[in-house]
mmCIF file of C-alpha atoms in Angstrom:
data_model
loop_
_atom_site.group_PDB
_atom_site.id
_atom_site.type_symbol
_atom_site.label_atom_id
_atom_site.label_comp_id
_atom_site.label_asym_id
_atom_site.label_seq_id
_atom_site.Cartn_x
_atom_site.Cartn_y
_atom_site.Cartn_z
ATOM 1 C CA MET U 1 14.749 21.596 13.270
ATOM 2 C CA LYS U 2 15.109 20.202 16.871
ATOM 3 C CA ILE U 3 16.624 17.287 14.713
ATOM 4 C CA LEU U 4 18.573 19.502 12.711
ATOM 5 C CA LEU U 5 19.952 20.796 14.882
ATOM 6 C CA LYS U 6 20.845 17.661 17.294
ATOM 7 C CA VAL U 7 22.347 15.709 14.096
ATOM 8 C CA LYS U 8 24.556 19.116 13.915
ATOM 9 C CA HIS U 9 25.820 18.544 17.583
ATOM 10 C CA PHE U 10 25.987 15.079 17.208
ATOM 11 C CA THR U 11 28.250 14.918 14.028
ATOM 12 C CA SER U 12 31.156 17.638 15.597
ATOM 13 C CA HIS U 13 31.847 14.863 18.012
ATOM 14 C CA ILE U 14 32.718 12.363 15.857
ATOM 15 C CA THR U 15 35.190 11.260 13.883
ATOM 16 C CA PRO U 16 36.031 12.698 10.831
ATOM 17 C CA ARG U 17 35.511 9.112 8.841
ATOM 18 C CA LEU U 18 31.957 8.530 10.632
ATOM 19 C CA CYS U 19 31.504 11.968 9.646
ATOM 20 C CA SER U 20 31.839 11.834 5.748
ATOM 21 C CA ARG U 21 30.079 8.280 5.915
ATOM 22 C CA PHE U 22 27.190 9.752 7.993
ATOM 23 C CA LEU U 23 27.024 13.186 5.595
ATOM 24 C CA SER U 24 27.598 10.487 2.090
ATOM 25 C CA ASN U 25 24.588 8.266 3.494
ATOM 26 C CA ALA U 26 22.593 11.098 3.666
ATOM 27 C CA GLN U 27 23.532 13.075 0.414
ATOM 28 C CA ARG U 28 22.050 9.777 -1.223
ATOM 29 C CA LEU U 29 18.717 10.163 0.090
ATOM 30 C CA TYR U 30 18.985 13.123 -2.068
ATOM 31 C CA ASN U 31 20.677 11.549 -4.697
ATOM 32 C CA PRO U 32 19.015 7.673 -4.915
ATOM 33 C CA GLN U 33 21.396 5.168 -7.391
ATOM 34 C CA ASN U 34 18.473 3.259 -8.228
ATOM 35 C CA PHE U 35 15.704 6.098 -9.369
ATOM 36 C CA SER U 36 15.785 9.537 -10.064
ATOM 37 C CA ASP U 37 12.154 10.809 -10.440
ATOM 38 C CA TYR U 38 9.294 9.118 -7.829
ATOM 39 C CA GLU U 39 6.294 10.150 -9.283
ATOM 40 C CA ASP U 40 7.219 8.441 -12.337
ATOM 41 C CA LEU U 41 8.599 5.170 -10.646
ATOM 42 C CA LYS U 42 5.099 5.370 -8.908
ATOM 43 C CA ARG U 43 3.149 5.136 -11.491
ATOM 44 C CA ASN U 44 5.017 3.044 -13.800
ATOM 45 C CA TYR U 45 6.599 0.003 -11.259
ATOM 46 C CA LYS U 46 5.459 -3.260 -12.170
ATOM 47 C CA LEU U 47 7.073 -6.853 -10.799
ATOM 48 C CA ASP U 48 6.512 -9.844 -12.586
ATOM 49 C CA PHE U 49 5.483 -12.872 -10.444
ATOM 50 C CA PRO U 50 6.481 -16.777 -11.936
ATOM 51 C CA GLU U 51 3.934 -19.169 -11.990
ATOM 52 C CA HIS U 52 7.398 -21.206 -9.968
ATOM 53 C CA PHE U 53 9.756 -19.662 -8.084
ATOM 54 C CA ASN U 54 12.090 -20.023 -4.617
ATOM 55 C CA PHE U 55 14.315 -17.529 -3.110
ATOM 56 C CA ALA U 56 16.821 -19.672 -3.111
ATOM 57 C CA SER U 57 17.750 -20.993 -6.669
ATOM 58 C CA ASP U 58 16.625 -17.674 -8.291
ATOM 59 C CA ILE U 59 18.051 -15.044 -6.867
ATOM 60 C CA LEU U 60 20.723 -16.590 -4.515
ATOM 61 C CA ASP U 61 22.391 -18.783 -6.892
ATOM 62 C CA LYS U 62 21.724 -16.109 -9.457
ATOM 63 C CA TRP U 63 24.255 -14.203 -7.341
ATOM 64 C CA THR U 64 27.064 -16.879 -7.280
ATOM 65 C CA ALA U 65 26.759 -17.487 -10.737
ATOM 66 C CA ALA U 66 27.464 -13.735 -11.231
ATOM 67 C CA GLU U 67 30.535 -13.958 -9.045
ATOM 68 C CA LYS U 68 32.233 -17.181 -10.917
ATOM 69 C CA ASP U 69 32.012 -14.973 -14.025
ATOM 70 C CA GLY U 70 33.443 -11.756 -12.649
ATOM 71 C CA SER U 71 30.183 -9.532 -13.376
ATOM 72 C CA LYS U 72 29.831 -9.243 -9.532
ATOM 73 C CA LYS U 73 32.172 -7.381 -8.620
ATOM 74 C CA PRO U 74 33.747 -9.062 -5.192
ATOM 75 C CA ASN U 75 31.793 -8.426 -2.217
ATOM 76 C CA PRO U 76 31.022 -10.598 0.571
ATOM 77 C CA ALA U 77 27.063 -11.933 0.785
ATOM 78 C CA LEU U 78 27.321 -12.257 4.427
ATOM 79 C CA TRP U 79 30.174 -10.439 6.650
ATOM 80 C CA TRP U 80 29.601 -10.956 10.793
ATOM 81 C CA ILE U 81 31.676 -10.299 13.776
ATOM 82 C CA ASN U 82 30.679 -10.809 17.287
ATOM 83 C CA GLY U 83 32.915 -8.161 18.424
ATOM 84 C CA GLU U 84 35.640 -10.251 19.986
ATOM 85 C CA GLY U 85 37.604 -10.783 16.525
ATOM 86 C CA LYS U 86 35.539 -13.776 15.924
ATOM 87 C CA GLU U 87 34.990 -12.878 11.949
ATOM 88 C CA VAL U 88 32.597 -14.846 9.371
ATOM 89 C CA LYS U 89 32.731 -13.471 5.228
ATOM 90 C CA TRP U 90 30.790 -15.731 3.351
ATOM 91 C CA SER U 91 30.439 -14.922 -0.610
ATOM 92 C CA PHE U 92 27.351 -16.085 -2.186
ATOM 93 C CA ASP U 93 29.581 -19.398 -3.233
ATOM 94 C CA GLU U 94 30.052 -19.574 -0.017
ATOM 95 C CA LEU U 95 26.192 -19.114 1.314
ATOM 96 C CA GLY U 96 24.882 -21.225 -0.949
ATOM 97 C CA PHE U 97 27.691 -24.811 -0.371
ATOM 98 C CA HIS U 98 27.147 -24.313 3.780
ATOM 99 C CA SER U 99 23.355 -23.551 3.190
ATOM 100 C CA ARG U 100 22.810 -26.787 0.990
ATOM 101 C CA LYS U 101 24.182 -29.084 4.158
ATOM 102 C CA VAL U 102 22.654 -27.376 6.585
ATOM 103 C CA ALA U 103 19.507 -28.400 3.909
ATOM 104 C CA ASN U 104 20.529 -32.022 3.830
ATOM 105 C CA VAL U 105 20.914 -31.950 7.332
ATOM 106 C CA LEU U 106 17.183 -30.707 7.803
ATOM 107 C CA SER U 107 15.863 -32.582 5.223
ATOM 108 C CA ASP U 108 17.341 -36.095 6.272
ATOM 109 C CA ALA U 109 18.516 -36.288 9.847
ATOM 110 C CA CYS U 110 15.674 -33.710 11.023
ATOM 111 C CA ASP U 111 13.248 -35.890 8.379
ATOM 112 C CA LEU U 112 11.007 -33.060 7.491
ATOM 113 C CA LYS U 113 8.880 -32.380 4.401
ATOM 114 C CA PRO U 114 8.279 -29.773 1.765
ATOM 115 C CA GLY U 115 5.451 -27.764 3.127
ATOM 116 C CA ASP U 116 6.294 -28.689 7.301
ATOM 117 C CA ARG U 117 6.677 -26.326 9.583
ATOM 118 C CA VAL U 118 10.351 -25.114 11.597
ATOM 119 C CA MET U 119 10.296 -22.651 14.104
ATOM 120 C CA VAL U 120 14.333 -21.206 14.447
ATOM 121 C CA ILE U 121 15.020 -19.070 17.723
ATOM 122 C CA LEU U 122 18.184 -17.833 17.120
ATOM 123 C CA PRO U 123 20.675 -15.086 18.832
ATOM 124 C CA ARG U 124 22.418 -13.045 15.618
ATOM 125 C CA ILE U 125 24.863 -15.688 14.475
ATOM 126 C CA PRO U 126 25.192 -16.857 11.446
ATOM 127 C CA GLU U 127 23.808 -19.647 11.812
ATOM 128 C CA TRP U 128 19.875 -17.587 11.671
ATOM 129 C CA TRP U 129 21.245 -17.323 7.962
ATOM 130 C CA LEU U 130 22.138 -20.396 6.697
ATOM 131 C CA LEU U 131 19.297 -22.040 8.260
ATOM 132 C CA SER U 132 16.623 -19.458 6.600
ATOM 133 C CA VAL U 133 18.038 -20.067 3.429
ATOM 134 C CA ALA U 134 18.314 -23.524 3.744
ATOM 135 C CA CYS U 135 14.242 -24.183 4.376
ATOM 136 C CA ILE U 136 13.949 -22.018 1.544
ATOM 137 C CA ARG U 137 15.674 -24.554 -0.551
ATOM 138 C CA THR U 138 13.971 -27.649 0.876
ATOM 139 C CA GLY U 139 10.624 -26.526 0.540
ATOM 140 C CA LEU U 140 10.354 -25.901 4.761
ATOM 141 C CA ILE U 141 7.967 -23.094 6.307
ATOM 142 C CA ILE U 142 10.237 -21.229 8.846
ATOM 143 C CA ILE U 143 8.625 -20.159 11.949
ATOM 144 C CA PRO U 144 11.615 -17.302 13.111
ATOM 145 C CA GLY U 145 11.109 -16.152 16.591
ATOM 146 C CA THR U 146 12.753 -14.443 19.263
ATOM 147 C CA THR U 147 15.319 -15.352 22.298
ATOM 148 C CA GLN U 148 12.982 -13.086 24.235
ATOM 149 C CA PHE U 149 10.579 -15.216 24.210
ATOM 150 C CA THR U 150 9.608 -17.234 27.504
ATOM 151 C CA ALA U 151 8.210 -20.820 27.485
ATOM 152 C CA LYS U 152 4.966 -19.935 27.732
ATOM 153 C CA ASP U 153 5.329 -17.431 24.280
ATOM 154 C CA ILE U 154 6.649 -20.602 22.780
ATOM 155 C CA LEU U 155 4.027 -22.832 24.113
ATOM 156 C CA HIS U 156 1.670 -20.373 22.174
ATOM 157 C CA ARG U 157 3.488 -20.718 18.903
ATOM 158 C CA LEU U 158 4.110 -24.069 18.598
ATOM 159 C CA GLN U 159 0.928 -25.741 19.504
ATOM 160 C CA LYS U 160 -0.635 -22.326 17.215
ATOM 161 C CA SER U 161 1.373 -23.492 14.194
ATOM 162 C CA GLU U 162 2.005 -26.928 15.106
ATOM 163 C CA ALA U 163 5.192 -27.054 13.987
ATOM 164 C CA LYS U 164 7.157 -30.466 13.674
ATOM 165 C CA CYS U 165 10.593 -29.180 14.565
ATOM 166 C CA ILE U 166 12.592 -26.191 16.778
ATOM 167 C CA ILE U 167 15.748 -24.717 16.248
ATOM 168 C CA THR U 168 17.717 -22.881 18.866
ATOM 169 C CA SER U 169 20.416 -22.658 21.473
ATOM 170 C CA GLN U 170 21.406 -24.127 24.475
ATOM 171 C CA GLU U 171 19.989 -21.563 26.243
ATOM 172 C CA LEU U 172 16.514 -22.209 25.583
ATOM 173 C CA SER U 173 16.622 -25.669 25.831
ATOM 174 C CA PRO U 174 15.929 -26.294 28.849
ATOM 175 C CA ALA U 175 12.473 -23.955 28.591
ATOM 176 C CA ILE U 176 11.444 -25.910 25.860
ATOM 177 C CA ASP U 177 11.690 -29.223 27.645
ATOM 178 C CA SER U 178 9.683 -28.289 30.570
ATOM 179 C CA ILE U 179 6.824 -27.285 28.164
ATOM 180 C CA SER U 180 7.704 -29.923 24.492
ATOM 181 C CA ASN U 181 4.570 -32.744 26.404
ATOM 182 C CA GLN U 182 2.104 -30.208 25.256
ATOM 183 C CA ALA U 183 2.587 -29.871 21.359
ATOM 184 C CA PRO U 184 2.141 -33.323 20.272
ATOM 185 C CA LEU U 185 3.395 -32.768 16.617
ATOM 186 C CA LEU U 186 7.058 -31.600 17.573
ATOM 187 C CA LYS U 187 9.140 -34.130 16.945
ATOM 188 C CA THR U 188 12.249 -32.584 16.352
ATOM 189 C CA LYS U 189 14.870 -30.825 18.716
ATOM 190 C CA MET U 190 18.101 -29.205 17.612
ATOM 191 C CA THR U 191 20.119 -27.342 19.109
ATOM 192 C CA VAL U 192 23.023 -25.280 17.215
ATOM 193 C CA THR U 193 24.901 -24.947 20.320
ATOM 194 C CA GLY U 194 26.864 -27.984 22.582
ATOM 195 C CA THR U 195 25.069 -30.904 23.512
ATOM 196 C CA ARG U 196 22.150 -31.466 25.510
ATOM 197 C CA GLU U 197 20.149 -35.430 25.925
ATOM 198 C CA GLY U 198 16.799 -35.548 23.433
ATOM 199 C CA TRP U 199 18.627 -32.794 21.425
ATOM 200 C CA LEU U 200 20.367 -33.735 18.162
ATOM 201 C CA SER U 201 23.309 -31.434 17.727
ATOM 202 C CA TYR U 202 23.519 -29.642 15.120
ATOM 203 C CA GLN U 203 27.033 -28.782 14.948
ATOM 204 C CA ASP U 204 27.553 -33.048 14.513
ATOM 205 C CA LEU U 205 24.749 -33.309 11.769
ATOM 206 C CA TYR U 206 26.594 -30.397 9.370
ATOM 207 C CA THR U 207 30.035 -31.381 9.874
ATOM 208 C CA ALA U 208 28.806 -35.215 8.639
ATOM 209 C CA ALA U 209 26.592 -33.681 5.775
ATOM 210 C CA GLY U 210 26.913 -33.639 2.020
ATOM 211 C CA ASP U 211 27.026 -30.431 0.027
ATOM 212 C CA ASN U 212 25.299 -32.073 -3.152
ATOM 213 C CA HIS U 213 21.222 -30.498 -2.717
ATOM 214 C CA THR U 214 18.204 -29.863 -5.232
ATOM 215 C CA CYS U 215 16.431 -26.882 -4.545
ATOM 216 C CA VAL U 216 13.163 -28.111 -4.564
ATOM 217 C CA ARG U 217 10.952 -26.056 -6.460
ATOM 218 C CA THR U 218 8.018 -24.311 -4.819
ATOM 219 C CA LYS U 219 5.562 -22.156 -6.442
ATOM 220 C CA SER U 220 5.232 -18.302 -5.846
ATOM 221 C CA MET U 221 2.558 -18.699 -3.547
ATOM 222 C CA ASP U 222 3.639 -21.631 -1.974
ATOM 223 C CA PRO U 223 3.948 -20.634 2.284
ATOM 224 C CA MET U 224 7.599 -19.348 2.837
ATOM 225 C CA ILE U 225 7.330 -17.695 6.396
ATOM 226 C CA ILE U 226 5.188 -17.078 9.366
ATOM 227 C CA TYR U 227 6.125 -14.945 11.235
ATOM 228 C CA PHE U 228 3.207 -14.017 14.709
ATOM 229 C CA THR U 229 1.580 -10.733 15.106
ATOM 230 C CA SER U 230 3.337 -8.948 18.584
ATOM 231 C CA GLY U 231 -0.036 -9.478 20.625
ATOM 232 C CA THR U 232 -1.390 -6.535 21.405
ATOM 233 C CA THR U 233 -4.628 -6.342 21.634
ATOM 234 C CA GLY U 234 -4.527 -10.218 22.234
ATOM 235 C CA PHE U 235 -2.692 -12.798 21.649
ATOM 236 C CA PRO U 236 0.150 -13.150 18.882
ATOM 237 C CA LYS U 237 -2.108 -14.307 15.291
ATOM 238 C CA MET U 238 0.428 -16.010 12.398
ATOM 239 C CA VAL U 239 1.163 -13.867 9.405
ATOM 240 C CA GLU U 240 1.354 -16.200 6.765
ATOM 241 C CA HIS U 241 3.525 -14.926 3.364
ATOM 242 C CA SER U 242 4.553 -16.881 0.643
ATOM 243 C CA HIS U 243 7.830 -17.085 -1.799
ATOM 244 C CA CYS U 244 6.851 -14.260 -3.564
ATOM 245 C CA SER U 245 5.854 -11.880 -1.604
ATOM 246 C CA TYR U 246 8.843 -11.922 0.484
ATOM 247 C CA GLY U 247 11.548 -12.693 -2.144
ATOM 248 C CA LEU U 248 10.129 -11.007 -4.967
ATOM 249 C CA GLY U 249 8.035 -8.525 -2.898
ATOM 250 C CA HIS U 250 11.017 -7.181 -1.354
ATOM 251 C CA THR U 251 12.615 -6.479 -4.588
ATOM 252 C CA ILE U 252 11.080 -2.643 -4.252
ATOM 253 C CA THR U 253 12.183 -2.164 -0.658
ATOM 254 C CA GLY U 254 15.808 -3.529 -1.566
ATOM 255 C CA LYS U 255 16.202 -1.574 -4.837
ATOM 256 C CA TYR U 256 14.162 1.575 -3.720
ATOM 257 C CA TRP U 257 13.542 2.493 -0.118
ATOM 258 C CA LEU U 258 17.023 0.978 1.379
ATOM 259 C CA ASP U 259 18.385 2.149 -2.205
ATOM 260 C CA LEU U 260 21.249 -0.548 -2.726
ATOM 261 C CA SER U 261 23.378 -2.386 -5.142
ATOM 262 C CA PRO U 262 26.130 -4.866 -4.908
ATOM 263 C CA CYS U 263 28.298 -2.840 -4.197
ATOM 264 C CA ASP U 264 26.999 -1.670 -0.733
ATOM 265 C CA VAL U 265 27.703 -2.923 2.511
ATOM 266 C CA PHE U 266 24.259 -2.724 4.733
ATOM 267 C CA TRP U 267 23.992 -2.960 8.657
ATOM 268 C CA ASN U 268 20.115 -3.584 9.895
ATOM 269 C CA VAL U 269 20.251 -4.360 13.801
ATOM 270 C CA SER U 270 17.015 -5.912 14.541
ATOM 271 C CA ASP U 271 16.686 -9.004 15.860
ATOM 272 C CA PRO U 272 16.187 -12.028 14.364
ATOM 273 C CA GLY U 273 12.857 -13.177 15.508
ATOM 274 C CA TRP U 274 11.060 -10.396 14.124
ATOM 275 C CA ALA U 275 9.700 -9.240 10.687
ATOM 276 C CA LYS U 276 11.625 -6.213 10.069
ATOM 277 C CA SER U 277 15.194 -8.631 9.646
ATOM 278 C CA GLY U 278 13.427 -10.603 7.386
ATOM 279 C CA TRP U 279 12.763 -8.298 5.546
ATOM 280 C CA CYS U 280 16.149 -6.004 5.845
ATOM 281 C CA SER U 281 18.446 -8.861 6.722
ATOM 282 C CA VAL U 282 17.873 -11.653 4.215
ATOM 283 C CA PHE U 283 15.449 -10.696 0.532
ATOM 284 C CA SER U 284 15.759 -6.932 0.610
ATOM 285 C CA PRO U 285 20.131 -6.576 0.355
ATOM 286 C CA TRP U 286 20.422 -10.460 -1.025
ATOM 287 C CA ILE U 287 17.963 -9.203 -3.994
ATOM 288 C CA GLN U 288 20.059 -6.513 -4.761
ATOM 289 C CA GLY U 289 23.594 -8.106 -4.324
ATOM 290 C CA SER U 290 24.400 -6.674 -1.290
ATOM 291 C CA CYS U 291 26.838 -7.645 2.313
ATOM 292 C CA VAL U 292 24.433 -8.125 5.384
ATOM 293 C CA PHE U 293 26.720 -7.286 7.646
ATOM 294 C CA ALA U 294 25.719 -8.381 11.321
ATOM 295 C CA HIS U 295 26.719 -8.055 14.561
ATOM 296 C CA TYR U 296 26.133 -10.219 17.926
ATOM 297 C CA MET U 297 25.737 -7.822 19.737
ATOM 298 C CA PRO U 298 22.941 -9.407 22.786
ATOM 299 C CA ARG U 299 22.359 -6.371 23.701
ATOM 300 C CA PHE U 300 22.465 -3.153 22.054
ATOM 301 C CA ASP U 301 24.587 -0.271 23.000
ATOM 302 C CA PRO U 302 25.359 2.798 20.894
ATOM 303 C CA ILE U 303 28.526 3.230 21.145
ATOM 304 C CA VAL U 304 29.400 -0.426 20.042
ATOM 305 C CA VAL U 305 27.388 0.433 16.689
ATOM 306 C CA LEU U 306 29.110 4.374 16.402
ATOM 307 C CA GLU U 307 32.390 2.126 16.762
ATOM 308 C CA THR U 308 31.652 -0.563 14.195
ATOM 309 C CA LEU U 309 30.414 2.209 11.799
ATOM 310 C CA SER U 310 33.747 3.415 12.442
ATOM 311 C CA ASN U 311 35.512 0.631 12.014
ATOM 312 C CA TYR U 312 33.705 -1.167 9.110
ATOM 313 C CA PRO U 313 33.405 0.306 5.345
ATOM 314 C CA ILE U 314 29.269 0.194 5.804
ATOM 315 C CA THR U 315 27.239 1.998 3.381
ATOM 316 C CA ALA U 316 23.978 1.867 4.435
ATOM 317 C CA PHE U 317 22.385 1.520 7.823
ATOM 318 C CA CYS U 318 19.367 0.493 8.969
ATOM 319 C CA GLY U 319 17.593 0.614 12.552
ATOM 320 C CA SER U 320 14.546 1.854 14.368
ATOM 321 C CA THR U 321 14.337 6.113 15.834
ATOM 322 C CA THR U 322 14.589 5.115 18.972
ATOM 323 C CA THR U 323 18.017 3.013 17.962
ATOM 324 C CA TYR U 324 19.064 6.866 16.302
ATOM 325 C CA ARG U 325 18.111 8.870 19.112
ATOM 326 C CA MET U 326 20.296 6.531 20.761
ATOM 327 C CA LEU U 327 23.296 7.744 18.712
ATOM 328 C CA VAL U 328 21.929 11.036 18.756
ATOM 329 C CA LEU U 329 21.984 11.537 22.224
ATOM 330 C CA CYS U 330 25.133 9.894 23.856
ATOM 331 C CA ASP U 331 28.691 10.911 23.691
ATOM 332 C CA PRO U 332 30.721 8.923 20.954
ATOM 333 C CA SER U 333 34.029 11.995 21.704
ATOM 334 C CA ARG U 334 35.772 9.152 23.275
#
């Protein structure tokens, strides 16, 4: 009841457009578009896993084909803004084009082979999505990390994962240089922004790369992604996920829990370093052909979130309970 009272107070102070979207999304909780009987779904839902599966070729490239034959309505695959006027909008076809170029960078310039492990530590920038898809295309095992990591955090993960490559921004590269000699298996360092001695330049390599790339044929149970636990009860531990566990397993997340369709524009505010971002900023929405919306937003700001929800056609929004509490408690009347 307290929550309902706060929501009522909250909606009375926001713009009519945002209020309408807020109530419309609340209505979808009671009238979901993808199922009508939860008990029937629980009894009968079954997901088949083929012997071979790759999220890039079997999901993303099929949405590209649907765009080309007109069976998918024109809606971006990725819609990114930085809050300062810069914007990136890629269709699934464009996402495929760019990710194939990045796949060639990883295979050729970085000399990585299927099964090699790559640590990627980036903020919310489009390159994070491209590198994630490119690793899948090349059969590499991606290890996401948050930009909040210290040098000690990164060293622990490099040593335990035996990653051969690390990709990050120029801001974190000095910290990595300070510990990289303690990770003997680390052979390649690449910076996405700027240049640094001893580091490959992503921008230079991307510009020179071709877009002709054949996706690696991976088995459903081949490893695809590794996350580290938060380390609450000890040192962070590796948790490995296969191509099908995330690439197909999150079908139920995208279709039934998030209730998404190809017409939706979905915004998840999680940091790219956490598993939640994998669930809700890559696999679940793209399985459904939805648009992934992203705001660079280095730090969470409820006013920025409310302004963004008011100014962009976002149909579904996902955040932690703390996120919603901050939204409800702030005064958006200005």
